[in-house]
mmCIF file of C-alpha atoms and ligand atoms in Angstrom:
data_model
loop_
_atom_site.group_PDB
_atom_site.id
_atom_site.type_symbol
_atom_site.label_atom_id
_atom_site.label_comp_id
_atom_site.label_asym_id
_atom_site.label_seq_id
_atom_site.Cartn_x
_atom_site.Cartn_y
_atom_site.Cartn_z
ATOM 1 C CA UNK E 1 41.891 -216.503 -60.607
ATOM 2 C CA UNK E 2 39.288 -215.068 -63.112
ATOM 3 C CA UNK E 3 41.786 -212.793 -63.826
ATOM 4 C CA UNK E 4 44.052 -215.192 -65.557
ATOM 5 C CA UNK E 5 44.555 -216.481 -68.889
ATOM 6 C CA UNK E 6 46.145 -219.692 -68.821
ATOM 7 C CA UNK E 7 47.902 -221.931 -71.398
ATOM 8 C CA UNK E 8 48.702 -225.661 -70.848
ATOM 9 C CA UNK E 9 50.154 -227.898 -73.389
ATOM 10 C CA UNK E 10 49.048 -225.113 -76.230
ATOM 11 C CA UNK E 11 45.243 -225.051 -75.023
ATOM 12 C CA UNK E 12 44.339 -221.955 -73.619
ATOM 13 C CA UNK E 13 41.736 -221.350 -70.640
ATOM 14 C CA UNK E 14 40.277 -218.861 -68.503
ATOM 15 C CA UNK E 15 41.660 -219.349 -65.413
ATOM 16 C CA UNK E 16 38.801 -220.964 -63.426
ATOM 17 C CA UNK E 17 38.990 -223.558 -66.190
ATOM 18 C CA UNK E 18 42.294 -224.448 -66.002
ATOM 19 C CA UNK E 19 43.004 -228.299 -64.983
ATOM 20 C CA UNK E 20 46.216 -230.244 -64.473
ATOM 21 C CA UNK E 21 46.305 -234.048 -63.411
ATOM 22 C CA UNK E 22 47.314 -234.524 -60.107
ATOM 23 C CA UNK E 23 49.962 -237.147 -61.419
ATOM 24 C CA UNK E 24 51.658 -234.395 -62.738
ATOM 25 C CA UNK E 25 55.160 -234.167 -61.055
ATOM 26 C CA UNK E 26 55.000 -230.645 -60.701
ATOM 27 C CA UNK E 27 52.029 -231.111 -58.348
ATOM 28 C CA UNK E 28 53.683 -234.346 -56.894
ATOM 29 C CA UNK E 29 57.162 -233.199 -55.799
ATOM 30 C CA UNK E 30 57.787 -229.799 -57.221
ATOM 31 C CA UNK E 31 59.307 -231.454 -59.905
ATOM 32 C CA UNK E 32 59.743 -228.412 -62.285
ATOM 33 C CA UNK E 33 61.495 -225.334 -63.603
ATOM 34 C CA UNK E 34 59.703 -221.928 -63.814
ATOM 35 C CA UNK E 35 59.871 -218.546 -64.923
ATOM 36 C CA UNK E 36 58.319 -215.165 -64.373
ATOM 37 C CA UNK E 37 58.381 -211.987 -66.778
ATOM 38 C CA UNK E 38 56.413 -209.265 -67.985
ATOM 39 C CA UNK E 39 55.488 -207.330 -71.238
ATOM 40 C CA UNK E 40 56.316 -203.736 -71.746
ATOM 41 C CA UNK E 41 53.844 -202.443 -74.541
ATOM 42 C CA UNK E 42 52.593 -206.211 -75.030
ATOM 43 C CA UNK E 43 56.160 -207.492 -75.923
ATOM 44 C CA UNK E 44 57.411 -209.948 -73.663
ATOM 45 C CA UNK E 45 60.842 -208.419 -71.854
ATOM 46 C CA UNK E 46 64.050 -210.572 -72.251
ATOM 47 C CA UNK E 47 61.871 -213.899 -73.450
ATOM 48 C CA UNK E 48 64.577 -215.348 -75.048
ATOM 49 C CA UNK E 49 67.106 -214.978 -71.650
ATOM 50 C CA UNK E 50 64.026 -215.719 -69.738
ATOM 51 C CA UNK E 51 63.494 -219.192 -71.709
ATOM 52 C CA UNK E 52 67.583 -219.848 -71.717
ATOM 53 C CA UNK E 53 67.470 -219.343 -67.934
ATOM 54 C CA UNK E 54 64.222 -222.112 -68.174
ATOM 55 C CA UNK E 55 66.712 -224.333 -69.998
ATOM 56 C CA UNK E 56 69.278 -223.836 -67.577
ATOM 57 C CA UNK E 57 67.583 -224.518 -64.673
ATOM 58 C CA UNK E 58 66.141 -227.692 -66.364
ATOM 59 C CA UNK E 59 69.489 -229.369 -67.188
ATOM 60 C CA UNK E 60 70.780 -228.607 -63.107
ATOM 61 C CA UNK E 61 68.009 -230.863 -62.173
ATOM 62 C CA UNK E 62 68.255 -233.022 -65.137
ATOM 63 C CA UNK E 63 64.838 -232.495 -66.488
ATOM 64 C CA UNK E 64 64.638 -233.403 -69.984
ATOM 65 C CA UNK E 65 62.658 -230.634 -72.125
ATOM 66 C CA UNK E 66 60.372 -232.193 -74.546
ATOM 67 C CA UNK E 67 58.995 -228.758 -75.795
ATOM 68 C CA UNK E 68 61.694 -226.478 -77.835
ATOM 69 C CA UNK E 69 62.476 -223.086 -76.871
ATOM 70 C CA UNK E 70 60.945 -222.223 -80.417
ATOM 71 C CA UNK E 71 57.806 -223.945 -79.161
ATOM 72 C CA UNK E 72 57.799 -222.329 -75.749
ATOM 73 C CA UNK E 73 58.423 -218.725 -77.302
ATOM 74 C CA UNK E 74 55.137 -219.385 -79.734
ATOM 75 C CA UNK E 75 53.045 -220.647 -76.882
ATOM 76 C CA UNK E 76 54.065 -217.065 -74.887
ATOM 77 C CA UNK E 77 53.508 -215.159 -77.748
ATOM 78 C CA UNK E 78 49.953 -217.056 -78.788
ATOM 79 C CA UNK E 79 48.699 -216.519 -75.237
ATOM 80 C CA UNK E 80 50.205 -212.541 -75.182
ATOM 81 C CA UNK E 81 47.756 -212.238 -78.459
ATOM 82 C CA UNK E 82 44.946 -213.889 -76.778
ATOM 83 C CA UNK E 83 44.944 -211.595 -74.032
ATOM 84 C CA UNK E 84 42.748 -208.630 -73.929
ATOM 85 C CA UNK E 85 45.019 -206.931 -71.547
ATOM 86 C CA UNK E 86 47.207 -204.175 -71.998
ATOM 87 C CA UNK E 87 50.445 -205.137 -70.047
ATOM 88 C CA UNK E 88 50.685 -208.752 -68.412
ATOM 89 C CA UNK E 89 52.723 -210.433 -65.736
ATOM 90 C CA UNK E 90 53.853 -214.137 -67.184
ATOM 91 C CA UNK E 91 54.772 -217.444 -65.779
ATOM 92 C CA UNK E 92 56.279 -220.031 -67.515
ATOM 93 C CA UNK E 93 56.082 -223.345 -66.096
ATOM 94 C CA UNK E 94 57.726 -226.541 -67.437
ATOM 95 C CA UNK E 95 56.957 -229.675 -65.237
ATOM 96 C CA UNK E 96 58.531 -233.199 -66.021
ATOM 97 C CA UNK E 97 55.202 -234.175 -66.897
ATOM 98 C CA UNK E 98 52.435 -236.702 -65.483
ATOM 99 C CA UNK E 99 53.250 -240.103 -63.968
ATOM 100 C CA UNK E 100 51.827 -243.366 -65.167
ATOM 101 C CA UNK E 101 51.905 -244.477 -61.404
ATOM 102 C CA UNK E 102 53.136 -242.751 -57.921
ATOM 103 C CA UNK E 103 57.016 -242.815 -57.361
ATOM 104 C CA UNK E 104 60.190 -240.714 -57.633
ATOM 105 C CA UNK E 105 61.846 -242.658 -60.875
ATOM 106 C CA UNK E 106 61.829 -240.304 -63.434
ATOM 107 C CA UNK E 107 60.827 -243.024 -66.293
ATOM 108 C CA UNK E 108 57.586 -243.124 -64.929
ATOM 109 C CA UNK E 109 56.778 -239.496 -66.735
ATOM 110 C CA UNK E 110 55.861 -238.734 -70.149
ATOM 111 C CA UNK E 111 56.216 -235.914 -71.944
ATOM 112 C CA UNK E 112 56.297 -231.982 -69.989
ATOM 113 C CA UNK E 113 53.534 -230.228 -69.592
ATOM 114 C CA UNK E 114 53.748 -226.399 -70.359
ATOM 115 C CA UNK E 115 51.558 -224.018 -68.306
ATOM 116 C CA UNK E 116 51.869 -220.647 -69.205
ATOM 117 C CA UNK E 117 49.943 -218.080 -67.080
ATOM 118 C CA UNK E 118 49.009 -214.661 -67.727
ATOM 119 C CA UNK E 119 47.744 -212.036 -65.616
ATOM 120 C CA UNK E 120 47.158 -208.142 -65.836
ATOM 121 C CA UNK E 121 50.102 -206.508 -64.525
ATOM 122 C CA UNK E 122 48.931 -203.781 -61.986
ATOM 123 C CA UNK E 123 51.638 -200.910 -61.446
ATOM 124 C CA UNK E 124 53.765 -201.305 -57.971
ATOM 125 C CA UNK E 125 51.764 -199.709 -55.274
ATOM 126 C CA UNK E 126 52.914 -195.952 -55.004
ATOM 127 C CA UNK E 127 53.661 -195.885 -50.975
ATOM 128 C CA UNK E 128 56.692 -198.681 -52.363
ATOM 129 C CA UNK E 129 58.479 -195.223 -53.698
ATOM 130 C CA UNK E 130 57.205 -192.910 -50.888
ATOM 131 C CA UNK E 131 57.862 -195.310 -47.884
ATOM 132 C CA UNK E 132 59.693 -198.154 -49.067
ATOM 133 C CA UNK E 133 59.510 -201.827 -48.110
ATOM 134 C CA UNK E 134 60.582 -203.421 -44.700
ATOM 135 C CA UNK E 135 62.446 -206.960 -44.672
ATOM 136 C CA UNK E 136 63.372 -209.503 -42.039
ATOM 137 C CA UNK E 137 66.652 -211.672 -42.349
ATOM 138 C CA UNK E 138 65.183 -215.452 -42.449
ATOM 139 C CA UNK E 139 67.888 -218.078 -41.650
ATOM 140 C CA UNK E 140 67.937 -221.224 -44.285
ATOM 141 C CA UNK E 141 68.389 -224.610 -43.341
ATOM 142 C CA UNK E 142 69.763 -226.127 -46.808
ATOM 143 C CA UNK E 143 73.297 -225.700 -47.452
ATOM 144 C CA UNK E 144 73.583 -224.573 -51.111
ATOM 145 C CA UNK E 145 76.251 -223.396 -53.304
ATOM 146 C CA UNK E 146 76.490 -221.886 -56.716
ATOM 147 C CA UNK E 147 73.727 -219.996 -58.943
ATOM 148 C CA UNK E 148 70.450 -221.600 -58.066
ATOM 149 C CA UNK E 149 68.280 -223.016 -60.396
ATOM 150 C CA UNK E 150 64.331 -221.697 -60.245
ATOM 151 C CA UNK E 151 62.597 -224.801 -59.694
ATOM 152 C CA UNK E 152 59.281 -225.506 -58.489
ATOM 153 C CA UNK E 153 60.638 -226.077 -54.724
ATOM 154 C CA UNK E 154 59.962 -222.851 -53.163
ATOM 155 C CA UNK E 155 59.920 -224.387 -49.498
ATOM 156 C CA UNK E 156 62.603 -222.026 -47.751
ATOM 157 C CA UNK E 157 61.328 -219.184 -49.619
ATOM 158 C CA UNK E 158 57.725 -219.922 -48.916
ATOM 159 C CA UNK E 159 58.690 -219.926 -45.057
ATOM 160 C CA UNK E 160 60.945 -216.597 -45.666
ATOM 161 C CA UNK E 161 58.374 -214.950 -46.624
ATOM 162 C CA UNK E 162 55.865 -216.331 -44.527
ATOM 163 C CA UNK E 163 57.801 -215.410 -41.306
ATOM 164 C CA UNK E 164 58.155 -211.795 -42.762
ATOM 165 C CA UNK E 165 54.355 -211.298 -42.664
ATOM 166 C CA UNK E 166 54.081 -212.876 -39.489
ATOM 167 C CA UNK E 167 56.241 -210.030 -38.074
ATOM 168 C CA UNK E 168 54.159 -207.580 -40.283
ATOM 169 C CA UNK E 169 57.381 -206.863 -42.882
ATOM 170 C CA UNK E 170 57.138 -206.985 -46.739
ATOM 171 C CA UNK E 171 59.623 -209.823 -47.351
ATOM 172 C CA UNK E 172 62.396 -211.780 -45.779
ATOM 173 C CA UNK E 173 66.279 -211.571 -47.158
ATOM 174 C CA UNK E 174 67.613 -214.955 -46.924
ATOM 175 C CA UNK E 175 71.179 -216.165 -45.452
ATOM 176 C CA UNK E 176 72.497 -219.025 -46.361
ATOM 177 C CA UNK E 177 74.624 -221.658 -43.528
ATOM 178 C CA UNK E 178 77.514 -219.734 -44.085
ATOM 179 C CA UNK E 179 76.050 -216.424 -42.375
ATOM 180 C CA UNK E 180 75.685 -214.635 -45.727
ATOM 181 C CA UNK E 181 72.797 -212.709 -47.341
ATOM 182 C CA UNK E 182 71.858 -214.308 -50.346
ATOM 183 C CA UNK E 183 68.480 -212.634 -51.516
ATOM 184 C CA UNK E 184 64.959 -211.790 -50.907
ATOM 185 C CA UNK E 185 62.280 -214.928 -51.452
ATOM 186 C CA UNK E 186 61.635 -213.779 -54.709
ATOM 187 C CA UNK E 187 64.084 -210.861 -55.671
ATOM 188 C CA UNK E 188 67.523 -209.951 -55.816
ATOM 189 C CA UNK E 189 69.402 -208.283 -52.824
ATOM 190 C CA UNK E 190 71.273 -204.930 -52.989
ATOM 191 C CA UNK E 191 72.865 -202.377 -50.844
ATOM 192 C CA UNK E 192 74.561 -199.118 -51.373
ATOM 193 C CA UNK E 193 77.653 -198.219 -49.019
ATOM 194 C CA UNK E 194 80.041 -195.007 -49.269
ATOM 195 C CA UNK E 195 78.948 -194.641 -52.999
ATOM 196 C CA UNK E 196 79.218 -198.202 -54.296
ATOM 197 C CA UNK E 197 76.637 -200.617 -55.141
ATOM 198 C CA UNK E 198 76.704 -204.082 -53.354
ATOM 199 C CA UNK E 199 75.053 -207.215 -54.351
ATOM 200 C CA UNK E 200 75.883 -210.579 -53.442
ATOM 201 C CA UNK E 201 77.893 -213.101 -55.607
ATOM 202 C CA UNK E 202 75.779 -216.298 -57.231
ATOM 203 C CA UNK E 203 78.118 -218.580 -55.709
ATOM 204 C CA UNK E 204 76.600 -217.604 -52.214
ATOM 205 C CA UNK E 205 73.238 -219.637 -53.438
ATOM 206 C CA UNK E 206 71.765 -216.589 -55.487
ATOM 207 C CA UNK E 207 69.168 -216.670 -58.368
ATOM 208 C CA UNK E 208 70.792 -215.439 -61.620
ATOM 209 C CA UNK E 209 67.880 -212.781 -61.861
ATOM 210 C CA UNK E 210 67.512 -210.947 -64.744
ATOM 211 C CA UNK E 211 66.911 -207.356 -63.397
ATOM 212 C CA UNK E 212 70.251 -208.137 -61.644
ATOM 213 C CA UNK E 213 71.759 -209.264 -64.877
ATOM 214 C CA UNK E 214 70.546 -206.026 -66.616
ATOM 215 C CA UNK E 215 72.066 -203.670 -64.063
ATOM 216 C CA UNK E 216 75.626 -205.570 -64.633
ATOM 217 C CA UNK E 217 74.968 -204.669 -68.316
ATOM 218 C CA UNK E 218 73.981 -201.238 -67.515
ATOM 219 C CA UNK E 219 77.338 -201.030 -65.377
ATOM 220 C CA UNK E 220 79.168 -202.673 -68.396
ATOM 221 C CA UNK E 221 77.783 -199.723 -70.454
ATOM 222 C CA UNK E 222 78.860 -196.898 -67.935
ATOM 223 C CA UNK E 223 75.214 -196.278 -67.350
ATOM 224 C CA UNK E 224 75.751 -196.429 -63.522
ATOM 225 C CA UNK E 225 76.852 -193.482 -61.572
ATOM 226 C CA UNK E 226 78.400 -195.677 -59.038
ATOM 227 C CA UNK E 227 80.700 -198.292 -59.050
ATOM 228 C CA UNK E 228 79.044 -201.851 -58.591
ATOM 229 C CA UNK E 229 80.898 -204.775 -56.986
ATOM 230 C CA UNK E 230 80.001 -208.459 -56.456
ATOM 231 C CA UNK E 231 80.778 -209.203 -52.872
ATOM 232 C CA UNK E 232 79.762 -211.416 -49.810
ATOM 233 C CA UNK E 233 77.566 -209.376 -47.468
ATOM 234 C CA UNK E 234 76.882 -210.090 -43.917
ATOM 235 C CA UNK E 235 73.057 -208.973 -42.212
ATOM 236 C CA UNK E 236 75.470 -206.468 -40.378
ATOM 237 C CA UNK E 237 76.524 -204.987 -44.061
ATOM 238 C CA UNK E 238 72.694 -204.816 -44.591
ATOM 239 C CA UNK E 239 72.084 -202.939 -41.124
ATOM 240 C CA UNK E 240 74.750 -200.373 -41.748
ATOM 241 C CA UNK E 241 73.890 -199.541 -45.526
ATOM 242 C CA UNK E 242 73.279 -196.304 -46.523
ATOM 243 C CA UNK E 243 70.696 -197.481 -48.837
ATOM 244 C CA UNK E 244 69.077 -200.779 -49.971
ATOM 245 C CA UNK E 245 66.910 -202.379 -52.502
ATOM 246 C CA UNK E 246 65.633 -205.532 -54.104
ATOM 247 C CA UNK E 247 65.255 -206.437 -57.928
ATOM 248 C CA UNK E 248 62.794 -208.401 -59.977
ATOM 249 C CA UNK E 249 61.207 -208.435 -63.181
ATOM 250 C CA UNK E 250 57.805 -208.288 -62.375
ATOM 251 C CA UNK E 251 58.831 -205.270 -59.467
ATOM 252 C CA UNK E 252 61.676 -203.693 -61.163
ATOM 253 C CA UNK E 253 63.350 -201.827 -58.336
ATOM 254 C CA UNK E 254 61.652 -201.494 -54.659
ATOM 255 C CA UNK E 255 63.622 -199.577 -52.530
ATOM 256 C CA UNK E 256 63.806 -201.222 -48.623
ATOM 257 C CA UNK E 257 63.930 -198.693 -45.871
ATOM 258 C CA UNK E 258 64.078 -200.971 -42.750
ATOM 259 C CA UNK E 259 65.591 -204.171 -41.630
ATOM 260 C CA UNK E 260 64.385 -206.323 -38.665
ATOM 261 C CA UNK E 261 62.737 -202.909 -37.476
ATOM 262 C CA UNK E 262 65.812 -200.375 -37.945
ATOM 263 C CA UNK E 263 65.770 -197.577 -40.405
ATOM 264 C CA UNK E 264 68.234 -197.933 -43.485
ATOM 265 C CA UNK E 265 69.909 -194.572 -43.847
ATOM 266 C CA UNK E 266 67.237 -191.766 -42.611
ATOM 267 C CA UNK E 267 64.430 -194.724 -43.361
ATOM 268 C CA UNK E 268 63.304 -193.354 -47.186
ATOM 269 C CA UNK E 269 63.821 -194.288 -50.019
ATOM 270 C CA UNK E 270 67.335 -193.314 -51.154
ATOM 271 C CA UNK E 271 68.317 -190.896 -53.538
ATOM 272 C CA UNK E 272 70.332 -193.174 -55.648
ATOM 273 C CA UNK E 273 67.925 -195.866 -55.684
ATOM 274 C CA UNK E 274 65.298 -193.614 -57.095
ATOM 275 C CA UNK E 275 67.589 -192.717 -59.428
ATOM 276 C CA UNK E 276 68.745 -196.141 -60.379
ATOM 277 C CA UNK E 277 65.128 -197.228 -60.782
ATOM 278 C CA UNK E 278 64.343 -194.380 -63.337
ATOM 279 C CA UNK E 279 67.691 -194.737 -65.914
ATOM 280 C CA UNK E 280 66.911 -198.628 -65.197
ATOM 281 C CA UNK E 281 62.879 -197.898 -66.650
ATOM 282 C CA UNK E 282 64.686 -195.800 -69.208
ATOM 283 C CA UNK E 283 66.915 -198.623 -70.132
ATOM 284 C CA UNK E 284 64.532 -201.611 -70.333
ATOM 285 C CA UNK E 285 61.853 -199.107 -71.929
HETATM 286 N N1 PLP Y 1 65.806 -214.405 -56.710
HETATM 287 C C1 PLP Y 1 64.682 -215.368 -56.799
HETATM 288 C C2 PLP Y 1 64.457 -216.355 -55.321
HETATM 289 C C3 PLP Y 1 63.220 -215.100 -57.291
HETATM 290 O O1 PLP Y 1 62.583 -216.127 -57.584
HETATM 291 C C4 PLP Y 1 63.693 -214.231 -58.245
HETATM 292 C C5 PLP Y 1 62.367 -213.742 -59.055
HETATM 293 O O2 PLP Y 1 61.411 -214.896 -59.051
HETATM 294 C C6 PLP Y 1 64.538 -213.406 -58.536
HETATM 295 C C7 PLP Y 1 65.831 -213.325 -57.392
HETATM 296 C C8 PLP Y 1 64.403 -211.985 -59.294
HETATM 297 O O3 PLP Y 1 65.029 -212.933 -60.605
HETATM 298 P P1 PLP Y 1 64.416 -211.707 -61.963
HETATM 299 O O4 PLP Y 1 65.326 -210.396 -62.071
HETATM 300 O O5 PLP Y 1 64.910 -212.510 -62.961
HETATM 301 O O6 PLP Y 1 62.904 -211.519 -62.042
#
């Protein structure tokens, strides 16, 4: 916690000193939205898109922002400037506010609380690229449809991640109530099969990840060496893939080499995946 520099409603605190009210609705009910991004060369990555997605998530849960996009951007920049670290992970949390009493009624809440966490970003562990990571499948209980908001309620994702760790895997691919794979617990999911790159459609209950979006943008600009197709994918499609990987802003592209103890392809990071990572980093840098 001591590594964190945290901005709470415009005031910057060292991690251990950062405090928020127990009546905050994010704490009481997970009544908040959030974004995670990072810096490259001290510049926040796709920050306008992240703030736009924060506002879209807020709209989806009828959370009326009392901060403007410009105010949030300015607080993010202020926090980066205050940090001594060269490159950072950044989490922006916007809660519906502090309640004046216990109760769900949104009228009980005051102005939003805006919390911006920053911490030095560590390079991905080298073994992710030499060995790849292992995944399990986790069956979601709650039916969802459409692209997901990024809210403070990550209960199913937490349980999926916990189940994965209990089985000594890195993480879980979540399966929706219709039997289709959606995404990792904090990442988007991809497979390569017979020279085509596939990812599940947002309509299956997937977060519109900005790394995912970047790969679509790269495909549109003909930067990818293979076609990219959105398709409903089953656990069998994942198990029988030639290559598999996950994406997120803070981790870029991470090869998956094992699912439910079964090797994907020859069980080492795929050649196309590693090449995608190389051109992705070139593109975003
Ligand atoms: N899906 C979920 C559920 C996530 O929490 C995240 C990131 O935290 C992602 C996908 C990847 O999104 P992005 O590429 O914007 O980091």
